[in-house]
mmCIF file of C-alpha atoms in Angstrom:
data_model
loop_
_atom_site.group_PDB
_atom_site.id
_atom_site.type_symbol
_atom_site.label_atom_id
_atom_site.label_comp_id
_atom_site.label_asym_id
_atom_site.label_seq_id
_atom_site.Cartn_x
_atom_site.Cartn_y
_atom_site.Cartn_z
ATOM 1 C CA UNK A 1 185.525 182.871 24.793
ATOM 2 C CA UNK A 2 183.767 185.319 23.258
ATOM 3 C CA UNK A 3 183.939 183.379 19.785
ATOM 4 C CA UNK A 4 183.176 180.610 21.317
ATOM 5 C CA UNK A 5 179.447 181.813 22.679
ATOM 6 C CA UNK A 6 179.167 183.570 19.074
ATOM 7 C CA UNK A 7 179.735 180.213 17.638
ATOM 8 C CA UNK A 8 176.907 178.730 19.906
ATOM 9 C CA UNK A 9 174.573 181.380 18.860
ATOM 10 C CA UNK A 10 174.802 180.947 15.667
ATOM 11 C CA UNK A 11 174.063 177.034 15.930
ATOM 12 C CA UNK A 12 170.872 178.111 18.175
ATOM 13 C CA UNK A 13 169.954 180.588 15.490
ATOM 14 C CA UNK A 14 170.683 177.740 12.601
ATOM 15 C CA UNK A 15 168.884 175.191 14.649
ATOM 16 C CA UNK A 16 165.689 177.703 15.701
ATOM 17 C CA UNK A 17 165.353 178.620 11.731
ATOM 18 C CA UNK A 18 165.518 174.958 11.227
ATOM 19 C CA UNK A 19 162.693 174.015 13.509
ATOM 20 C CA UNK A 20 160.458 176.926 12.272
ATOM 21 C CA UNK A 21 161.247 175.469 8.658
ATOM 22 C CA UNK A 22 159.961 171.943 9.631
ATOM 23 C CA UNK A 23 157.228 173.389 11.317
ATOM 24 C CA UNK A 24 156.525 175.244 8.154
ATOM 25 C CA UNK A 25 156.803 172.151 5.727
ATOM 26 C CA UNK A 26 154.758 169.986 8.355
ATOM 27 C CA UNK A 27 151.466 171.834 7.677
ATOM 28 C CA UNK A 28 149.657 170.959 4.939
ATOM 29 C CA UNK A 29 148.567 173.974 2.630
ATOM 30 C CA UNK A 30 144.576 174.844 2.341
ATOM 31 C CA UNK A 31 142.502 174.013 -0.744
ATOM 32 C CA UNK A 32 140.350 176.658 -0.491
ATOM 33 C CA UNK A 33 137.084 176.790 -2.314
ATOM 34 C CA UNK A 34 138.207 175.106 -5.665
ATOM 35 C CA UNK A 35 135.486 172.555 -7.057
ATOM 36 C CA UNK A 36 138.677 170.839 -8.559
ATOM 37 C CA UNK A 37 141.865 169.508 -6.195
ATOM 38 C CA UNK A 38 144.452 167.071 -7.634
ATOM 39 C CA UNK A 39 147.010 165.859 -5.375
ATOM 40 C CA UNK A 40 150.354 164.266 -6.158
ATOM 41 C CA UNK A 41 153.826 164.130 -6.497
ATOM 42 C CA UNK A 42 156.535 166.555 -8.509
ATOM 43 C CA UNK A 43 155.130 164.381 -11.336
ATOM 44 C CA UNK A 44 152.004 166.990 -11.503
ATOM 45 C CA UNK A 45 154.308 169.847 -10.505
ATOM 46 C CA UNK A 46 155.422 170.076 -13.529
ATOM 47 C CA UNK A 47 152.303 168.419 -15.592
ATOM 48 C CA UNK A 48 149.269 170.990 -14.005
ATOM 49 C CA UNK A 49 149.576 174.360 -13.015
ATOM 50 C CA UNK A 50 148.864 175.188 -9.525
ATOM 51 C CA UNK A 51 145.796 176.968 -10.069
ATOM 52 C CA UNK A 52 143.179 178.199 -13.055
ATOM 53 C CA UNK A 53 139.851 178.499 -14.020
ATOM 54 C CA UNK A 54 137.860 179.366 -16.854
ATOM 55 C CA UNK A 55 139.888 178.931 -19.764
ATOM 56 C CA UNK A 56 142.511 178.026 -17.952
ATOM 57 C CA UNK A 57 140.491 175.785 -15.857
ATOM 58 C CA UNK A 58 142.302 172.178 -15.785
ATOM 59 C CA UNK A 59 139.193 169.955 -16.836
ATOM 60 C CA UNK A 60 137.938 171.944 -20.056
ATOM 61 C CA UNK A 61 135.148 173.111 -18.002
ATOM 62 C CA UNK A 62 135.441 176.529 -16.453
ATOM 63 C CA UNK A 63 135.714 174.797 -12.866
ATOM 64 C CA UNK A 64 138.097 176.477 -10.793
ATOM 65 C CA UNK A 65 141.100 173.671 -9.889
ATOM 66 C CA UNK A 66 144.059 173.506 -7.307
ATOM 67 C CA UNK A 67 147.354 171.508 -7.688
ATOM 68 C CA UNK A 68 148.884 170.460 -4.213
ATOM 69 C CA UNK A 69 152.105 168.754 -5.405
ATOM 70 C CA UNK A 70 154.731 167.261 -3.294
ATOM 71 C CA UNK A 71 158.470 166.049 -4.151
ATOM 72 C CA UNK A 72 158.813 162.374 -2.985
ATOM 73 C CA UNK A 73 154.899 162.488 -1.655
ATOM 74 C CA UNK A 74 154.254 160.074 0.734
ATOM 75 C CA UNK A 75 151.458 158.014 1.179
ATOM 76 C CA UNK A 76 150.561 159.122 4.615
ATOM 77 C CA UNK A 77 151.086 162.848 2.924
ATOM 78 C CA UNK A 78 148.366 162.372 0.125
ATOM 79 C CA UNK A 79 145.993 160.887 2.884
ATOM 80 C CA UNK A 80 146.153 164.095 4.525
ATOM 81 C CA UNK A 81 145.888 166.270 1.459
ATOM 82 C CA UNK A 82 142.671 163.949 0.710
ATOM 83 C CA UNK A 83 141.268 164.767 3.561
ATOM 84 C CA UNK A 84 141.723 168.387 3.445
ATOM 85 C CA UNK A 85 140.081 168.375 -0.263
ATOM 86 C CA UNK A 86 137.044 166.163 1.015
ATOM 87 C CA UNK A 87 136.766 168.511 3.878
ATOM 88 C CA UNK A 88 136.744 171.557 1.546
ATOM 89 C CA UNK A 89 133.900 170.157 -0.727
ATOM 90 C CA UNK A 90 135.833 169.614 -3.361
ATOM 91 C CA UNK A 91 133.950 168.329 -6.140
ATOM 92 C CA UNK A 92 136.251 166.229 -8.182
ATOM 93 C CA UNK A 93 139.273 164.596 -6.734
ATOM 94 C CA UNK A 94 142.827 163.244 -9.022
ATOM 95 C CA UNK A 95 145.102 161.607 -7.002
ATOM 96 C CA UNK A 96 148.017 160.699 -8.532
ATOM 97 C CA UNK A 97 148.304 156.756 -8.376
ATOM 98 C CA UNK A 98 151.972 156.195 -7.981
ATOM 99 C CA UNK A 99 153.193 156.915 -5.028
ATOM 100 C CA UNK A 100 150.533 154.113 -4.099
ATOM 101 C CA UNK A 101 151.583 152.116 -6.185
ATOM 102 C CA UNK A 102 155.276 151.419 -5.868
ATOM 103 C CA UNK A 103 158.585 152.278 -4.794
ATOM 104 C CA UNK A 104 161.690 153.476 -6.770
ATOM 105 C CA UNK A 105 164.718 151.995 -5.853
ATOM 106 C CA UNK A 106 166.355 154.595 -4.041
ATOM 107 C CA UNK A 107 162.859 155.363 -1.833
ATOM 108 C CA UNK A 108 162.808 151.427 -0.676
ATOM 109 C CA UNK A 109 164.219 150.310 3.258
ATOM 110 C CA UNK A 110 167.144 148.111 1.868
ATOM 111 C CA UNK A 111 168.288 151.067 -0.390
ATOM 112 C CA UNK A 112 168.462 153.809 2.964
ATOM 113 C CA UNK A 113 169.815 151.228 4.936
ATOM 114 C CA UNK A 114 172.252 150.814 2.660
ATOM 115 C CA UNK A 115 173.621 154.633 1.833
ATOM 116 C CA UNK A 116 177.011 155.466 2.573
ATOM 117 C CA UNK A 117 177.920 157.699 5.247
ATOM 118 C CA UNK A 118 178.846 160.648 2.532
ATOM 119 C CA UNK A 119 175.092 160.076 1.027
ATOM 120 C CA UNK A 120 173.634 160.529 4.692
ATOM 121 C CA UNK A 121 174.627 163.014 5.447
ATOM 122 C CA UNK A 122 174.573 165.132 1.897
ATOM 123 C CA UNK A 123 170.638 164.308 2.280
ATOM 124 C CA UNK A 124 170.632 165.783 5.595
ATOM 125 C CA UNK A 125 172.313 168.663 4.582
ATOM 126 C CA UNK A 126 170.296 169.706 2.127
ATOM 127 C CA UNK A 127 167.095 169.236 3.987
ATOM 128 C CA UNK A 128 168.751 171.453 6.976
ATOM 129 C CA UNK A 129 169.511 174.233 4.320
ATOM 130 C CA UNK A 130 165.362 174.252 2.979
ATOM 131 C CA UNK A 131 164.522 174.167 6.515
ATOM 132 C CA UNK A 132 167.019 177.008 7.154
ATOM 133 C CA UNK A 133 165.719 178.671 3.845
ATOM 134 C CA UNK A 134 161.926 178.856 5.168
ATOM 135 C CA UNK A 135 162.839 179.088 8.666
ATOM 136 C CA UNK A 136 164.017 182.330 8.038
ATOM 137 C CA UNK A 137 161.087 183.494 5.495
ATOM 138 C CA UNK A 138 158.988 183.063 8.409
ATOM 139 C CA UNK A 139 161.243 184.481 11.307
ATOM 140 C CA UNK A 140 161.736 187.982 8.898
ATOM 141 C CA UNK A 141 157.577 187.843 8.588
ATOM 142 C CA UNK A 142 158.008 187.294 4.168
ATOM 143 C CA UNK A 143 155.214 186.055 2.660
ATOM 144 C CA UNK A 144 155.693 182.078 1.870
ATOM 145 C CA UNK A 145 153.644 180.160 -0.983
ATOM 146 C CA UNK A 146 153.594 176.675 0.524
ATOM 147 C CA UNK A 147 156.159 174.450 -2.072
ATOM 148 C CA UNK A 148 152.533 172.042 -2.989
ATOM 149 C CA UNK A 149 151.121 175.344 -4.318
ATOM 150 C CA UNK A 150 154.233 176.584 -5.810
ATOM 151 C CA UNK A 151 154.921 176.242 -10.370
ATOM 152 C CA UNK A 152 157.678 174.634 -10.854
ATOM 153 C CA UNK A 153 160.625 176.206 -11.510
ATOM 154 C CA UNK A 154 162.153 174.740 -14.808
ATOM 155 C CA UNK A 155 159.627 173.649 -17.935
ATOM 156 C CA UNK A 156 161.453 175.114 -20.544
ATOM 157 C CA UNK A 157 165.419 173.813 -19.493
ATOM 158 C CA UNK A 158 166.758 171.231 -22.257
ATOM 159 C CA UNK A 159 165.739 167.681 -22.330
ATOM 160 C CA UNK A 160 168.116 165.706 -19.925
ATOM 161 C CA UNK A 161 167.815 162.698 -18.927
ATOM 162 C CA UNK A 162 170.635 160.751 -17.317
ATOM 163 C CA UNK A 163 171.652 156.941 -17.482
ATOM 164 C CA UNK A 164 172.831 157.032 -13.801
ATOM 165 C CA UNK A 165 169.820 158.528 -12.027
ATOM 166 C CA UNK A 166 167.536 155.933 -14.185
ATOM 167 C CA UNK A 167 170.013 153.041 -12.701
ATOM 168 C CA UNK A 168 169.271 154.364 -9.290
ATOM 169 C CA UNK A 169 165.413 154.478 -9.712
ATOM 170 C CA UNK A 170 164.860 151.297 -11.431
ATOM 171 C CA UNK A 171 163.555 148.421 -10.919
ATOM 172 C CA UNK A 172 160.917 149.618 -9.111
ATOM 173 C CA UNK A 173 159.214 148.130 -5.956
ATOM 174 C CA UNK A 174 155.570 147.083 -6.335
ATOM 175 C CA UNK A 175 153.115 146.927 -3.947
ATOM 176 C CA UNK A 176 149.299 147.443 -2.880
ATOM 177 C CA UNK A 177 148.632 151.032 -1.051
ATOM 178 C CA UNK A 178 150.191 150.580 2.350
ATOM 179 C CA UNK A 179 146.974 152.687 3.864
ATOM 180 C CA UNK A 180 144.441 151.274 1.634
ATOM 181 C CA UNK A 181 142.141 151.159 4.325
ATOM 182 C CA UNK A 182 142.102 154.772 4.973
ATOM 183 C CA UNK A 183 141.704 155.333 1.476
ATOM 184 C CA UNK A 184 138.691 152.860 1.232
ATOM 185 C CA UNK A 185 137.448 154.986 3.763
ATOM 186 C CA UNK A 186 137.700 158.234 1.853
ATOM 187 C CA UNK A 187 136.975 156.869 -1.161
ATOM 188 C CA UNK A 188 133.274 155.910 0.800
ATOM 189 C CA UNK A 189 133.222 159.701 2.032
ATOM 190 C CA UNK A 190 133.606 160.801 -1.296
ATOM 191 C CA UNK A 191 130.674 158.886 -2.326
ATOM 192 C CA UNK A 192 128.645 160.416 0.277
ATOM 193 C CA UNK A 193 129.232 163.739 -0.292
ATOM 194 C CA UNK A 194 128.667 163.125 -4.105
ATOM 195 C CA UNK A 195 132.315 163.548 -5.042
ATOM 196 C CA UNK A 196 134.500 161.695 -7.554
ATOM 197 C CA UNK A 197 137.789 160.664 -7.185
ATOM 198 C CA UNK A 198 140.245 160.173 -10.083
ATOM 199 C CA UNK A 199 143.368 158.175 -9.890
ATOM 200 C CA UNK A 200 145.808 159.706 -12.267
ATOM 201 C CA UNK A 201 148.849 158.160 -13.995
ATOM 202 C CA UNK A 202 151.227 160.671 -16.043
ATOM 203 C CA UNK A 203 153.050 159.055 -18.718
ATOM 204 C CA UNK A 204 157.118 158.428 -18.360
ATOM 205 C CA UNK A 205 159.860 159.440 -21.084
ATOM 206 C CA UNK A 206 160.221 156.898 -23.884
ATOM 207 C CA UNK A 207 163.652 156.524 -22.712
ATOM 208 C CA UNK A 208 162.350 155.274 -19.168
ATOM 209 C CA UNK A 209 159.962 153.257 -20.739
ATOM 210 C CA UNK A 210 162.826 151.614 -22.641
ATOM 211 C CA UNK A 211 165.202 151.256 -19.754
ATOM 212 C CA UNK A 212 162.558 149.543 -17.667
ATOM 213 C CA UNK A 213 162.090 147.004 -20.650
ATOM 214 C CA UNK A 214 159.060 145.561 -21.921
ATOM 215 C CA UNK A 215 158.292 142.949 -19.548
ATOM 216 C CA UNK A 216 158.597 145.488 -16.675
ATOM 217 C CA UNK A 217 156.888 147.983 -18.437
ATOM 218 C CA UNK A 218 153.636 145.736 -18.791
ATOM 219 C CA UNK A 219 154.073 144.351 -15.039
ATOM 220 C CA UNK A 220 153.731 148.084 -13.920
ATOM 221 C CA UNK A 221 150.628 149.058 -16.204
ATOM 222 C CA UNK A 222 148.726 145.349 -14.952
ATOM 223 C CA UNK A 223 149.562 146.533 -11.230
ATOM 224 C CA UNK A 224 148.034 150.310 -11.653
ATOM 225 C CA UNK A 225 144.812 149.124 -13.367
ATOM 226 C CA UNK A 226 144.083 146.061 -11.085
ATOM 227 C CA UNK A 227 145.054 149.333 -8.160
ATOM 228 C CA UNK A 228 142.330 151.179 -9.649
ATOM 229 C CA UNK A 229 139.561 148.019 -10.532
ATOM 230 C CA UNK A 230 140.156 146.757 -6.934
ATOM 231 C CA UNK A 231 139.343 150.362 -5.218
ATOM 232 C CA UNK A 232 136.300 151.268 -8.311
ATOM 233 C CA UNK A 233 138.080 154.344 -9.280
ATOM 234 C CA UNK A 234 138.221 155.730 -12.691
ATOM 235 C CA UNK A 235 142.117 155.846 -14.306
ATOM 236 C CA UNK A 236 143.384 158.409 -16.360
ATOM 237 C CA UNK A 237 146.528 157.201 -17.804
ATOM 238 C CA UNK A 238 146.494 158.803 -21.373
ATOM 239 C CA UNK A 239 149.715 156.299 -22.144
ATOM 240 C CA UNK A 240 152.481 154.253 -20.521
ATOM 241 C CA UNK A 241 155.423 156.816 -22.411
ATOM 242 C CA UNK A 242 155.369 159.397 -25.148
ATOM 243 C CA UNK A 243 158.534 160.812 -26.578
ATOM 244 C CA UNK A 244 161.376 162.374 -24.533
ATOM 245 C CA UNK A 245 160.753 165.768 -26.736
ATOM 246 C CA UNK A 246 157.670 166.232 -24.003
ATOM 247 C CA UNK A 247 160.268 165.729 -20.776
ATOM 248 C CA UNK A 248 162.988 167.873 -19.398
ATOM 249 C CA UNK A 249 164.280 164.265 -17.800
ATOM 250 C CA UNK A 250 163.110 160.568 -17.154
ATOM 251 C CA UNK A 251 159.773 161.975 -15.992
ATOM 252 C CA UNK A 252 158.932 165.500 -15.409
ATOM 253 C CA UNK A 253 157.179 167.660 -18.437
ATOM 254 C CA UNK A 254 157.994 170.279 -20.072
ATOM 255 C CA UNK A 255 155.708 173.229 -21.419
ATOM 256 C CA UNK A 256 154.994 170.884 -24.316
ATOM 257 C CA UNK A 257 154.739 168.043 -22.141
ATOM 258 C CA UNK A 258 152.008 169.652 -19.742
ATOM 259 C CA UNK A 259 149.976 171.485 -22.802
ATOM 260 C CA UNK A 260 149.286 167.930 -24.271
ATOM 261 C CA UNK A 261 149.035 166.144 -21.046
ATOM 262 C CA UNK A 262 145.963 168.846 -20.158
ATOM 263 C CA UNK A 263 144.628 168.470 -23.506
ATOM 264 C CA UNK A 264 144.220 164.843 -23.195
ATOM 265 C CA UNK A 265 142.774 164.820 -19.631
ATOM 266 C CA UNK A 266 140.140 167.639 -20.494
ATOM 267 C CA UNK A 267 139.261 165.193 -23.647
ATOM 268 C CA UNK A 268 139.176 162.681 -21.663
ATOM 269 C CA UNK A 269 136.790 164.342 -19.081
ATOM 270 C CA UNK A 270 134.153 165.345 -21.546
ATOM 271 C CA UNK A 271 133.994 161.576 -23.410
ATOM 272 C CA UNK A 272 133.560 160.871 -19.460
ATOM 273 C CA UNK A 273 130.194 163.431 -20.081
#
């Protein structure tokens, strides 16, 4: 008996931590005064630091910047970090164009309606272990960086990039920003408050690039540029791929990577004038 009510403790305590985790990952993280916000997925975790200024300023011109950067970043997620940035008077806005742009395979309906059982349930797991994780931060009172603010946690790890995980995120899904009209409306916003927003494209490993095939490759490029004409927002997209010695997999940077990636966008920036 007594083991028994121990054991249902424990689940309350599990599930309590687990709800104050959500909770925790549910609010969006503040901008603060930064004249510079970009907003995107883990993409720009690993290709911008979360914060600088001055030299270390992410535009090349002194102007103090913030990097809110979510894994898997939802639509409906970069609306509201949008809105938070216009809110704070942020003066220039990059948004990272993907996630409005397309799916990968394993993000689309058919693929989660289609998981195994085993899958399901692994995914579940490990989202009740974070929630666990930062349920307890915050129960115990610790200090918590929210994970869009946080640097991410592996630059200078060996190149890796694996056949498998490529097979399960290509082909990708295309399609037209599923809450364009929202964005319109920001974009107008924006406008008003004499603010600029830039839709940013980080460049893929060669060996994505290659595994996607030409054809695909082009397809993809077409769709984010006729994204960007279509809403009047200026694209960075410095180039489809550059060489895998810049990734530590398919996608994400490495120090290299990011120190040439932030080179290029200041550049780009200044020819902007």
């Amino acid at each position: 008996m007594i083991w028994a009510f121990a054991g249902l403790l424990s689940v309350a305590i599990l599930m309590s931590c687990a709800a104050l985790g959500r909770a925790a990952a549910a609010r969006p993280p503040e901008t603060g005064s930064a004249a510079v916000v970009a907003i995107g997925s883990s993409l720009l975790r690993y290709s911008i630091p979360p914060r600088g200024s001055a030299q270390q300023s992410l535009l090349g011109d002194g102007a103090e910047h913030v990097r809110l950067a979510l894994d898997q970043i939802t639509e409906t997620e970069q609306m509201e970090l949008l809105g938070k940035a216009l809110s704070s008077r942020a003066k220039t806005i990059l948004l990272e164009v993907n996630p409005l742009v397309f799916d990968f395979r394993d993000q689309t309906p058919e693929r989660h309606a289609s998981r195994s059982l085993s899958e399901r349930l692994g995914a579940w797991q490990r989202r009740l272990g974070e929630w666990v994780r930062s349920g307890l931060k915050n129960l115990l009172g610790a200090t918590q960086t929210p994970l869009a603010l946080t640097e991410a946690p592996s630059l200078n790890q060996p190149n890796r990039i694996s056949s498998a995980k490529l097979a399960a995120l290509y082909p990708l899904s295309l399609h037209r920003p599923r809450e364009e009209g929202t964005l319109q409306t920001m974009i107008a916003q924006a406008k008003r408050q004499g603010a600029t927003i830039v839709l940013i494209c980080p460049p893929r490993s060669q060996t994505a690039a290659e595994f996607m095939g030409p054809i695909a490759a082009e397809t993809l490029r077409a769709h984010i540029q006729a994204t960007a004409d279509r809403l009047g927002l200026p694209l960075f997209a410095p180039a489809f791929a550059w060489p895998d010695t810049y990734f530590i997999d398919q996608g994400h940077m490495n120090w290299q990577g990011r120190r040439k990636f932030m080179g290029e966008l200041a550049n780009w920036w200044a020819r902007r004038g």
